[in-house]
mmCIF file with all atom_site columns, C-alpha atoms in Angstrom:
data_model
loop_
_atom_site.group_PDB
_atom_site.id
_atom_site.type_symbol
_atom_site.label_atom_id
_atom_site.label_alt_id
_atom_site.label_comp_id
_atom_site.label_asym_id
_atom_site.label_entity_id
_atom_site.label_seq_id
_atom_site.pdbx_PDB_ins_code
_atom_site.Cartn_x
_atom_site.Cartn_y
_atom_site.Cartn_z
_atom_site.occupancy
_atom_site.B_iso_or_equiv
_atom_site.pdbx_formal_charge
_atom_site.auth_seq_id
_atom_site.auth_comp_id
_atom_site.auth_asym_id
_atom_site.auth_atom_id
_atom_site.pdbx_PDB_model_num
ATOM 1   C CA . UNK A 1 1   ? -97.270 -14.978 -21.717 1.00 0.00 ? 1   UNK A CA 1
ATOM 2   C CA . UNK A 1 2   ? -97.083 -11.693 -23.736 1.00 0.00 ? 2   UNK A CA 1
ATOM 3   C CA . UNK A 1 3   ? -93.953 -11.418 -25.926 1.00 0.00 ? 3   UNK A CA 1
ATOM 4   C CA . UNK A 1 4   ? -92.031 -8.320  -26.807 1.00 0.00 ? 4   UNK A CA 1
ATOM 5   C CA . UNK A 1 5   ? -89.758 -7.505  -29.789 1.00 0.00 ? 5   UNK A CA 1
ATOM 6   C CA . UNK A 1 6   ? -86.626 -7.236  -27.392 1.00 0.00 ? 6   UNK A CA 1
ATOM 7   C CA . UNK A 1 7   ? -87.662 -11.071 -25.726 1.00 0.00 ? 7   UNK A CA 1
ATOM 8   C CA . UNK A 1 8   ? -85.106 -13.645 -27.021 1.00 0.00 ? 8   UNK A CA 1
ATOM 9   C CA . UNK A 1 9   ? -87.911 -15.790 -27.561 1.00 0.00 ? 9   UNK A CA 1
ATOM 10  C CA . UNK A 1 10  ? -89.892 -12.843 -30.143 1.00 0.00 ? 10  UNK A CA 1
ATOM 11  C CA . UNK A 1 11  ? -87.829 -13.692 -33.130 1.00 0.00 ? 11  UNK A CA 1
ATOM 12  C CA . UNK A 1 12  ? -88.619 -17.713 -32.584 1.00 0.00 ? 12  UNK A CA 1
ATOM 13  C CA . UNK A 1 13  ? -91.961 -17.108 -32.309 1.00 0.00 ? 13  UNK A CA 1
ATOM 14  C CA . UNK A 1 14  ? -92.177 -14.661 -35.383 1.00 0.00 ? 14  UNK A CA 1
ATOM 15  C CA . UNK A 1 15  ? -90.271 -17.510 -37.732 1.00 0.00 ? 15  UNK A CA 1
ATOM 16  C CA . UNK A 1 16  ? -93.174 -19.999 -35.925 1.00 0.00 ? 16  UNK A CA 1
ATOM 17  C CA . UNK A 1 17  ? -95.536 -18.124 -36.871 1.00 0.00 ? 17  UNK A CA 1
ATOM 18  C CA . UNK A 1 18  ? -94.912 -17.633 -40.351 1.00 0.00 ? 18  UNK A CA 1
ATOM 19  C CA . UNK A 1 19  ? -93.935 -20.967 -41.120 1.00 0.00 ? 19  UNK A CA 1
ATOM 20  C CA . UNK A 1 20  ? -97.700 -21.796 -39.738 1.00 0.00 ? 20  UNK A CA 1
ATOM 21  C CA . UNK A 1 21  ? -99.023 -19.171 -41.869 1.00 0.00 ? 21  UNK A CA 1
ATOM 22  C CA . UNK A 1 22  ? -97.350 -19.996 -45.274 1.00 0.00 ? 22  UNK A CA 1
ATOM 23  C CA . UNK A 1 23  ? -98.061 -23.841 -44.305 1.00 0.00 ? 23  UNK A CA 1
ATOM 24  C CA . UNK A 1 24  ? -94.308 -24.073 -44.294 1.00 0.00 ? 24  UNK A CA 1
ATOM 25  C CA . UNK A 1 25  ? -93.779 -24.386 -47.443 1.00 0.00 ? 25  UNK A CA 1
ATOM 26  C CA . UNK A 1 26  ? -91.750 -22.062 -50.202 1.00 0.00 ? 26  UNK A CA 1
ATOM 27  C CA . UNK A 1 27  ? -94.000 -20.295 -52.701 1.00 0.00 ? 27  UNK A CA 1
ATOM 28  C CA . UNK A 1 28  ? -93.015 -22.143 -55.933 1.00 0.00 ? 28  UNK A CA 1
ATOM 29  C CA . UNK A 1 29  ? -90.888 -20.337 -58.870 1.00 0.00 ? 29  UNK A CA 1
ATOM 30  C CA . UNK A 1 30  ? -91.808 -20.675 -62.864 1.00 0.00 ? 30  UNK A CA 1
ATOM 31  C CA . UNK A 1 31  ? -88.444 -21.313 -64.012 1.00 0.00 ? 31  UNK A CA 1
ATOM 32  C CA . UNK A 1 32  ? -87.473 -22.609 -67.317 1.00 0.00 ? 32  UNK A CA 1
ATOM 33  C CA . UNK A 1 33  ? -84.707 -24.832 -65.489 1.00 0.00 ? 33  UNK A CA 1
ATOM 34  C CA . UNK A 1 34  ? -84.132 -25.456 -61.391 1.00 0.00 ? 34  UNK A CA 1
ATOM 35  C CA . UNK A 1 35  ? -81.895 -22.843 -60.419 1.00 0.00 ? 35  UNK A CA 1
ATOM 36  C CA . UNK A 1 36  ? -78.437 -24.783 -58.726 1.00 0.00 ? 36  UNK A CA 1
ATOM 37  C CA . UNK A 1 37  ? -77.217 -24.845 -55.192 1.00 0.00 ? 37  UNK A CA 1
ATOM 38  C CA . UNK A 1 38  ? -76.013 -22.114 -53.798 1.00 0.00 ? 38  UNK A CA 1
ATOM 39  C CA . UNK A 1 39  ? -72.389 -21.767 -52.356 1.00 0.00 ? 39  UNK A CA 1
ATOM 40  C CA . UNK A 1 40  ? -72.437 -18.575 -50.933 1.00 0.00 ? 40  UNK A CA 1
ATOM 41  C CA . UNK A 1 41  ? -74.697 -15.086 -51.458 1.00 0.00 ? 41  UNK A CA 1
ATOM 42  C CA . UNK A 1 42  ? -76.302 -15.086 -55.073 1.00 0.00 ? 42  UNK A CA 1
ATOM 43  C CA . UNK A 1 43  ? -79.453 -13.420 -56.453 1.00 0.00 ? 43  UNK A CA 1
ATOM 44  C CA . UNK A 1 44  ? -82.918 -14.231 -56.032 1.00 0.00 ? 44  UNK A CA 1
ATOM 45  C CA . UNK A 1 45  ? -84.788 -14.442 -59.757 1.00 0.00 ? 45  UNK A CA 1
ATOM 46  C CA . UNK A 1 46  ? -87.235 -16.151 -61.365 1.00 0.00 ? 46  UNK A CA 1
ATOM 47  C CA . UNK A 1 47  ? -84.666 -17.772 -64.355 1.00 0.00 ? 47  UNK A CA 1
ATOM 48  C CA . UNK A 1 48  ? -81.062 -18.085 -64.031 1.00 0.00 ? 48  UNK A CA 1
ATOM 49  C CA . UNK A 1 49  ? -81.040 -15.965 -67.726 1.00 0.00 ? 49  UNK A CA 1
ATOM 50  C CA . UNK A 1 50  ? -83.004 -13.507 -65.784 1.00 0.00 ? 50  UNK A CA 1
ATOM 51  C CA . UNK A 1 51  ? -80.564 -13.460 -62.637 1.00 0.00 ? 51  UNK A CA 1
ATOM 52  C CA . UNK A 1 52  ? -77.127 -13.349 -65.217 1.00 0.00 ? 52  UNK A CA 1
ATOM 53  C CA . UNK A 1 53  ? -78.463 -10.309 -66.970 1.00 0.00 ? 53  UNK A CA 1
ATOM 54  C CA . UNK A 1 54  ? -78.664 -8.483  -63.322 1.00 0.00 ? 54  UNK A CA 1
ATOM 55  C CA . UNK A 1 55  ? -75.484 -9.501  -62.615 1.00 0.00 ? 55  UNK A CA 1
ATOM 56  C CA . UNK A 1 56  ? -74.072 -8.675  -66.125 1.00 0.00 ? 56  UNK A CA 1
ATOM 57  C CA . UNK A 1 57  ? -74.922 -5.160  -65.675 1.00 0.00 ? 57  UNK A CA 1
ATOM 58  C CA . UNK A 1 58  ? -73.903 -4.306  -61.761 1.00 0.00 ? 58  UNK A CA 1
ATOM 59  C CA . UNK A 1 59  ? -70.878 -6.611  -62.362 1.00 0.00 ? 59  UNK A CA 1
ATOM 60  C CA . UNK A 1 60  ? -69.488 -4.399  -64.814 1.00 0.00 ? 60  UNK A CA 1
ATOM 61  C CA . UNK A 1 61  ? -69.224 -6.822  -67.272 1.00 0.00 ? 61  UNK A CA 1
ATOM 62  C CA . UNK A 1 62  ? -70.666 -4.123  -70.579 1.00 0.00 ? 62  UNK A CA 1
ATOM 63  C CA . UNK A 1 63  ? -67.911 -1.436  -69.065 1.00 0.00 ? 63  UNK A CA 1
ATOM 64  C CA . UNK A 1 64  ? -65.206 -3.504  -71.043 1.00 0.00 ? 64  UNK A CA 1
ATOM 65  C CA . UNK A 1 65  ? -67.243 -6.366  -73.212 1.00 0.00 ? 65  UNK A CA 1
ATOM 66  C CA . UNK A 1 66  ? -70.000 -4.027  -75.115 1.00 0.00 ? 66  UNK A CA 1
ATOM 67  C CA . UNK A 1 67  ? -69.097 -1.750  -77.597 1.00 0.00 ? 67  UNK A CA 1
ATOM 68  C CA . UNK A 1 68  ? -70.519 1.822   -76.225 1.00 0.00 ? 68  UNK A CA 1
ATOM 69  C CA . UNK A 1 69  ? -72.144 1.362   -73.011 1.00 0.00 ? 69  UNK A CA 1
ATOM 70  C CA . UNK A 1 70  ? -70.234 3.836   -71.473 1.00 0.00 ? 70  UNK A CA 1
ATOM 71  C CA . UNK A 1 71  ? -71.223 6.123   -74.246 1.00 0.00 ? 71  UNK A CA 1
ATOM 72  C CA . UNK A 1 72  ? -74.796 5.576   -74.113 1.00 0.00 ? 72  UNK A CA 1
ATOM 73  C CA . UNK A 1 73  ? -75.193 5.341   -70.288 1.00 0.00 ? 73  UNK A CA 1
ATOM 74  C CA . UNK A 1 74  ? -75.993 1.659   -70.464 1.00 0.00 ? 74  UNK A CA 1
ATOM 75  C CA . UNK A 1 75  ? -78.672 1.908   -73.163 1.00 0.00 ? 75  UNK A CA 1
ATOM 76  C CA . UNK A 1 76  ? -77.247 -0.803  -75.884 1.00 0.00 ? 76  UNK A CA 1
ATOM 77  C CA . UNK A 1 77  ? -79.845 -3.629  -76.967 1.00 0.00 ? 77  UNK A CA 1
ATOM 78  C CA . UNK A 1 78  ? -79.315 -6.756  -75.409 1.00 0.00 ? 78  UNK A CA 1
ATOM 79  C CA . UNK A 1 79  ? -78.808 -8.126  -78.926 1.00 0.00 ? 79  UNK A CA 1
ATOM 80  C CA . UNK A 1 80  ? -75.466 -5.770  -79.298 1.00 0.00 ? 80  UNK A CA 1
ATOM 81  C CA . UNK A 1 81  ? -74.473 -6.544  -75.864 1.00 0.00 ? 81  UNK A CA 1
ATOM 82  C CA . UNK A 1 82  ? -71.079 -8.541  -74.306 1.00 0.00 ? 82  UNK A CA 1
ATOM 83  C CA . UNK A 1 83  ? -69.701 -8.667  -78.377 1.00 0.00 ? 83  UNK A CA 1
ATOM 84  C CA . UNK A 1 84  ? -66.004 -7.320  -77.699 1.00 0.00 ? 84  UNK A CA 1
ATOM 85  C CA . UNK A 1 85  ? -64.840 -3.978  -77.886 1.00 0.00 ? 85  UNK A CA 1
ATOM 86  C CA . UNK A 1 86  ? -62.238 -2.374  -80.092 1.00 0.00 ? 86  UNK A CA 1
ATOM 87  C CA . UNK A 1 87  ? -60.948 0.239   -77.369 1.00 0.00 ? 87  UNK A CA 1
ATOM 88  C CA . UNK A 1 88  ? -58.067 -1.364  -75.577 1.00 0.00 ? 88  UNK A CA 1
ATOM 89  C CA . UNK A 1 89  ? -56.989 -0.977  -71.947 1.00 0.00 ? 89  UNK A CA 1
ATOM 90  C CA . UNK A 1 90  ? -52.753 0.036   -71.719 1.00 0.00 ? 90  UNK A CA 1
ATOM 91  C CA . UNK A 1 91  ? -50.459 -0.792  -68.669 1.00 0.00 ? 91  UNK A CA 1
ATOM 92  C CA . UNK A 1 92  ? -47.120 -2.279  -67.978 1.00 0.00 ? 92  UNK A CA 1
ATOM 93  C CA . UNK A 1 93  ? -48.776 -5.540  -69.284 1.00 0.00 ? 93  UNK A CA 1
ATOM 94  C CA . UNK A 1 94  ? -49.411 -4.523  -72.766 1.00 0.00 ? 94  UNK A CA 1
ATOM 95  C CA . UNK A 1 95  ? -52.628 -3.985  -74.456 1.00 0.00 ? 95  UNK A CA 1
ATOM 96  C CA . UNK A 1 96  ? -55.551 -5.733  -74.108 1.00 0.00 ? 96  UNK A CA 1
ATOM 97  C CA . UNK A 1 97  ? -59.677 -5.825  -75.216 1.00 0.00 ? 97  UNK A CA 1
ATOM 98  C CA . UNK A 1 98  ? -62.782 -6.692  -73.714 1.00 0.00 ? 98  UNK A CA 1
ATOM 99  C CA . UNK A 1 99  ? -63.343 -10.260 -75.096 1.00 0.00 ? 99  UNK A CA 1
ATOM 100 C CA . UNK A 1 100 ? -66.596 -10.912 -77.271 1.00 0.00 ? 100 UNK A CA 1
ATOM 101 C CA . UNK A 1 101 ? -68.158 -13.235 -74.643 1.00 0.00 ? 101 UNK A CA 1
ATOM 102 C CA . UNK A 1 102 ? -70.737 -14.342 -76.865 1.00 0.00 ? 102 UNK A CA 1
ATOM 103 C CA . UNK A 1 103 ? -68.546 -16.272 -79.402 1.00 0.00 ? 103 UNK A CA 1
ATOM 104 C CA . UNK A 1 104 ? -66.180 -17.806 -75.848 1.00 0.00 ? 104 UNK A CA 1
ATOM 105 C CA . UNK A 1 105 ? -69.450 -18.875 -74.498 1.00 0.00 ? 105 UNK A CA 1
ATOM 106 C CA . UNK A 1 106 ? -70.642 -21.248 -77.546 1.00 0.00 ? 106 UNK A CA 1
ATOM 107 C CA . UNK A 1 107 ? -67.857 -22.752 -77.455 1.00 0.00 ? 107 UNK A CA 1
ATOM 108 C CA . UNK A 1 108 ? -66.615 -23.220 -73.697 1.00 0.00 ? 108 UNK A CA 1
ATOM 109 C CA . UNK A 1 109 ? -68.520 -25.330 -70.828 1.00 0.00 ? 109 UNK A CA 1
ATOM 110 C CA . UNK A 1 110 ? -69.930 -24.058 -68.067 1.00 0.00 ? 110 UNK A CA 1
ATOM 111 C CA . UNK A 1 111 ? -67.647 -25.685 -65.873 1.00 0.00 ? 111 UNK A CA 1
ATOM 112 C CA . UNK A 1 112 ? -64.828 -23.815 -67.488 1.00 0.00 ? 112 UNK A CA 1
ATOM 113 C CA . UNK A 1 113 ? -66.598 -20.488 -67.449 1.00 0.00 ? 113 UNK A CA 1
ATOM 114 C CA . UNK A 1 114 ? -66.619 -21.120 -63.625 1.00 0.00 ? 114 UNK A CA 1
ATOM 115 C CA . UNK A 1 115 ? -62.758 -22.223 -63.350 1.00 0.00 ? 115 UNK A CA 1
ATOM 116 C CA . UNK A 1 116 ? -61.771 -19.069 -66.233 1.00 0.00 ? 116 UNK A CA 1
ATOM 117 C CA . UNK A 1 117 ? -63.646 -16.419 -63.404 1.00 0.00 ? 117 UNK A CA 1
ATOM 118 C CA . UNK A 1 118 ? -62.577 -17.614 -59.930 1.00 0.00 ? 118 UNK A CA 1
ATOM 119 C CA . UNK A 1 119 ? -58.843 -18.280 -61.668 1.00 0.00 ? 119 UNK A CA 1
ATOM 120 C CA . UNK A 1 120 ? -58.305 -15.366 -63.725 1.00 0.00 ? 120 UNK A CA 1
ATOM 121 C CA . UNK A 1 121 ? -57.880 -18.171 -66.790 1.00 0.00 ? 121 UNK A CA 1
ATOM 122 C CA . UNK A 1 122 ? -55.290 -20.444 -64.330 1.00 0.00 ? 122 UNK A CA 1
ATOM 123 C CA . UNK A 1 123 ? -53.613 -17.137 -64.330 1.00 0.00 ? 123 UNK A CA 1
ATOM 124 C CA . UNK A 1 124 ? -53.194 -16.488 -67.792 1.00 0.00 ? 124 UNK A CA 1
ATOM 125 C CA . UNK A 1 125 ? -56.229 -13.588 -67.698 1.00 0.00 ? 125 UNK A CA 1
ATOM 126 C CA . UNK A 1 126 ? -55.395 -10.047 -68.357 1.00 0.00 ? 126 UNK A CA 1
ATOM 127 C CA . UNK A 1 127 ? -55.976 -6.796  -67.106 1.00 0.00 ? 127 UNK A CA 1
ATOM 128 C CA . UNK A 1 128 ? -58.107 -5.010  -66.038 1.00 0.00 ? 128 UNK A CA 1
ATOM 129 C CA . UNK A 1 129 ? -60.348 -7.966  -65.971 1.00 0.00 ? 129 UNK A CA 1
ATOM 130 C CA . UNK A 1 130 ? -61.502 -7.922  -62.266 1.00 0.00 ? 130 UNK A CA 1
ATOM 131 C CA . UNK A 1 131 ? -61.138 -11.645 -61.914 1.00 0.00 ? 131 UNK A CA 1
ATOM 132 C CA . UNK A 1 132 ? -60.353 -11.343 -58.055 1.00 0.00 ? 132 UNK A CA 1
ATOM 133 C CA . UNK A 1 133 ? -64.578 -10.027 -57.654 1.00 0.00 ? 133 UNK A CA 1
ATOM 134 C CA . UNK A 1 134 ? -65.652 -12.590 -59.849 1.00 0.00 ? 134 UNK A CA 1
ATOM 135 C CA . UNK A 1 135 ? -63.882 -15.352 -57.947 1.00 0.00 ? 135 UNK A CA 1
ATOM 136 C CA . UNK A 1 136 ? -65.900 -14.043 -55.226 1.00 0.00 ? 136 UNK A CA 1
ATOM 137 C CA . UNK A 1 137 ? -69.510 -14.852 -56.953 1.00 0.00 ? 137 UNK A CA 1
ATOM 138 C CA . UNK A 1 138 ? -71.397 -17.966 -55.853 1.00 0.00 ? 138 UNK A CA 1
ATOM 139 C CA . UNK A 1 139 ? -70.891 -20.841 -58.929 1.00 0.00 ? 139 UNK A CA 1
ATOM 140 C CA . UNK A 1 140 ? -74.566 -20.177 -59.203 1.00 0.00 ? 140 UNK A CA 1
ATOM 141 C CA . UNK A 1 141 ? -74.149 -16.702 -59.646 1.00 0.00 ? 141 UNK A CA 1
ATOM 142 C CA . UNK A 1 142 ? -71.165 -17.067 -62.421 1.00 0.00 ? 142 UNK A CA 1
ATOM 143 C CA . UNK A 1 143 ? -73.277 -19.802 -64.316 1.00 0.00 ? 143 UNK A CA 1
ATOM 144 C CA . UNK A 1 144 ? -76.261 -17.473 -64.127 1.00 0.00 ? 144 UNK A CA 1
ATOM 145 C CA . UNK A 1 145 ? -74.088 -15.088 -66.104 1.00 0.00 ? 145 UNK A CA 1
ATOM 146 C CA . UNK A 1 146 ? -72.682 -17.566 -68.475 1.00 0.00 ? 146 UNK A CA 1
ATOM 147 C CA . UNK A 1 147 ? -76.695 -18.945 -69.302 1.00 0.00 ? 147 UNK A CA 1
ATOM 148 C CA . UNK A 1 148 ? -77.220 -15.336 -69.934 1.00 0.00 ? 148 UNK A CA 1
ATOM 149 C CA . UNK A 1 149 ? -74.862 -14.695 -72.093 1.00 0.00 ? 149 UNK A CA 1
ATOM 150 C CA . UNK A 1 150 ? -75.377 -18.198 -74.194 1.00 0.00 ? 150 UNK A CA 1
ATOM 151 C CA . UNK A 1 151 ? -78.735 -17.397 -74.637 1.00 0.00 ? 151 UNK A CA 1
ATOM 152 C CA . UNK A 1 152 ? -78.082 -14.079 -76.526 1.00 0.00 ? 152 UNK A CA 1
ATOM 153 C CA . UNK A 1 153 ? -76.673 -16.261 -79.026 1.00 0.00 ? 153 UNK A CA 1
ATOM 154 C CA . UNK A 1 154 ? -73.453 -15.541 -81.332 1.00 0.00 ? 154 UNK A CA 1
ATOM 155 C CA . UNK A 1 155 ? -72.812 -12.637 -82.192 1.00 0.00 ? 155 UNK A CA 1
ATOM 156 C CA . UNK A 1 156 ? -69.265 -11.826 -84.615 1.00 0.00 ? 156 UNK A CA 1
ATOM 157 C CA . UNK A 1 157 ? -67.351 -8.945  -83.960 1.00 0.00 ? 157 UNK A CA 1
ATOM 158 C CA . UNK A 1 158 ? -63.890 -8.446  -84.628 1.00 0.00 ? 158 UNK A CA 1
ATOM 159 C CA . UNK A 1 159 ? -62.086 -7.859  -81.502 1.00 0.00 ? 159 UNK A CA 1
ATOM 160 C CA . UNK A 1 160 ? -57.659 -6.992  -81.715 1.00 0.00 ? 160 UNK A CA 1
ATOM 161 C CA . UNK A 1 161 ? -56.114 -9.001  -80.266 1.00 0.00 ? 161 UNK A CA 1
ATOM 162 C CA . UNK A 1 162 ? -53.653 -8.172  -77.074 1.00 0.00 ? 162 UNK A CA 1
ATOM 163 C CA . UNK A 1 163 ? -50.571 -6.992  -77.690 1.00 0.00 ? 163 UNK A CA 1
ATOM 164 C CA . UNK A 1 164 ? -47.066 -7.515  -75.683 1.00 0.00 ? 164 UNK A CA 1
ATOM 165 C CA . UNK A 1 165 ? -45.789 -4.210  -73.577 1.00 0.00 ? 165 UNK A CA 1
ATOM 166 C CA . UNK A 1 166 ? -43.859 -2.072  -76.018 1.00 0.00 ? 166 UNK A CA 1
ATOM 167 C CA . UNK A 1 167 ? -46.096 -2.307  -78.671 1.00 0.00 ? 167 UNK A CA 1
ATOM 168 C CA . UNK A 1 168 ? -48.109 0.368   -79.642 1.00 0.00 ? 168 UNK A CA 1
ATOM 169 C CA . UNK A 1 169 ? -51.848 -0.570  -80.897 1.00 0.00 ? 169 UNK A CA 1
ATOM 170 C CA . UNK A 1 170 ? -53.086 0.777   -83.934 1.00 0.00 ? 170 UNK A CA 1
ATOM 171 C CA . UNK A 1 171 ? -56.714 1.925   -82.139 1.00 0.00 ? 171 UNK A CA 1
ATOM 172 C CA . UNK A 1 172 ? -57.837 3.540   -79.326 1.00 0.00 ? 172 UNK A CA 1
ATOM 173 C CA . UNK A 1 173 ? -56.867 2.807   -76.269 1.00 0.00 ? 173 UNK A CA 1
ATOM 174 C CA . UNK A 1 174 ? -57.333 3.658   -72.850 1.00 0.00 ? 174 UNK A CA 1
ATOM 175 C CA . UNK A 1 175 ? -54.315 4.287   -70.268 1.00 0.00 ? 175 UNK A CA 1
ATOM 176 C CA . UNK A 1 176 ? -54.591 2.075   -67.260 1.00 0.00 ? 176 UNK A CA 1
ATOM 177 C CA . UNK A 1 177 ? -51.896 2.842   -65.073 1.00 0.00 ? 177 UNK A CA 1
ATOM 178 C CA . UNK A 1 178 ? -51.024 4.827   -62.383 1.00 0.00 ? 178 UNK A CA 1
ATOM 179 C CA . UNK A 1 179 ? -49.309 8.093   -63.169 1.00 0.00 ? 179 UNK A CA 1
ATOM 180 C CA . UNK A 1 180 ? -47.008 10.256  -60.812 1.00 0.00 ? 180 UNK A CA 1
ATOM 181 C CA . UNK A 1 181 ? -48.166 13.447  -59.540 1.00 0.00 ? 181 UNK A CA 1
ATOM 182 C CA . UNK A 1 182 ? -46.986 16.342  -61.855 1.00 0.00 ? 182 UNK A CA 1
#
């Protein structure tokens, strides 16, 4: 029997077939440490550094944590990356800075990475972090990020701290709040 691409029985056959070919095993990875379950969609590299650099970048996370990426389209050394910046965000909440990562990572767990970025901090996080996509990411995917970050190492930077609504901050700042048409 002859089987075409629209059979119901083509795609089982295709999956037999390369299962037979590969000998039905997995190719295996070089990783420097066996990447964790998975508990929903993450990415596919070959180090969980690797993967949380990836996700560092189309996450957004250098928009608000490294000084100038905007700036320089992206193009900041990974060894001046995710240290704070000293441009605050404005709204009805006050003011508030991208956090030097580096420095929270030495000295927070993994575990509490995960809880901080699928409960915006037990919902003590600010704005405009976008803690309802994070809390989205597989655990996988947000320790990926945190092993990332760790392994740039410390890195001090003096980030201002947030400030209540009201207050105006002595720096830049950039207005994040919807204004009425004119």
């Amino acid at each position: 029997m002859r089987l075409r691409p629209h059979s119901a029985a083509f795609p089982l056959a295709l999956l037999a077939a390369c299962t037979m070919a590969g000998g039905g095993a997995a190719p295996a990875t070089s990783t420097s440490e066996a990447m964790p379950p998975v508990n929903g969609p993450a990415i596919a590299a070959t180090s969980m550094e690797q993967a949380g650099e990836y996700l560092t970048i189309v996450g957004g996370c250098n928009d608000c944590h490294t000084q100038g990426w905007s700036e320089s389209d992206g193009k900041v050394a990974p060894a001046d990356r995710l240290a704070g910046m000293n441009v605050g965000f404005r709204g009805p909440w006050g003011t508030s800075y991208g956090k030097n990562l580096r420095t929270i990572v030495q000295r927070q767990t993994e575990d509490r990475w995960v809880q901080v970025l699928t409960t915006a901090d037990g919902g003590d996080g600010k704005p405009p972090m976008p803690w309802w996509n994070t809390r989205q990411m597989s655990d996988r995917d947000l320790r990926a990020m945190y092993r990332y970050i760790k392994s740039l190492g410390p890195k001090l930077n003096g980030v201002p701290r947030s400030l209540p609504p009201g207050k105006e901050p002595s720096g830049p700042y950039i207005w994040v709040a919807p204004q009425p048409p004119k």
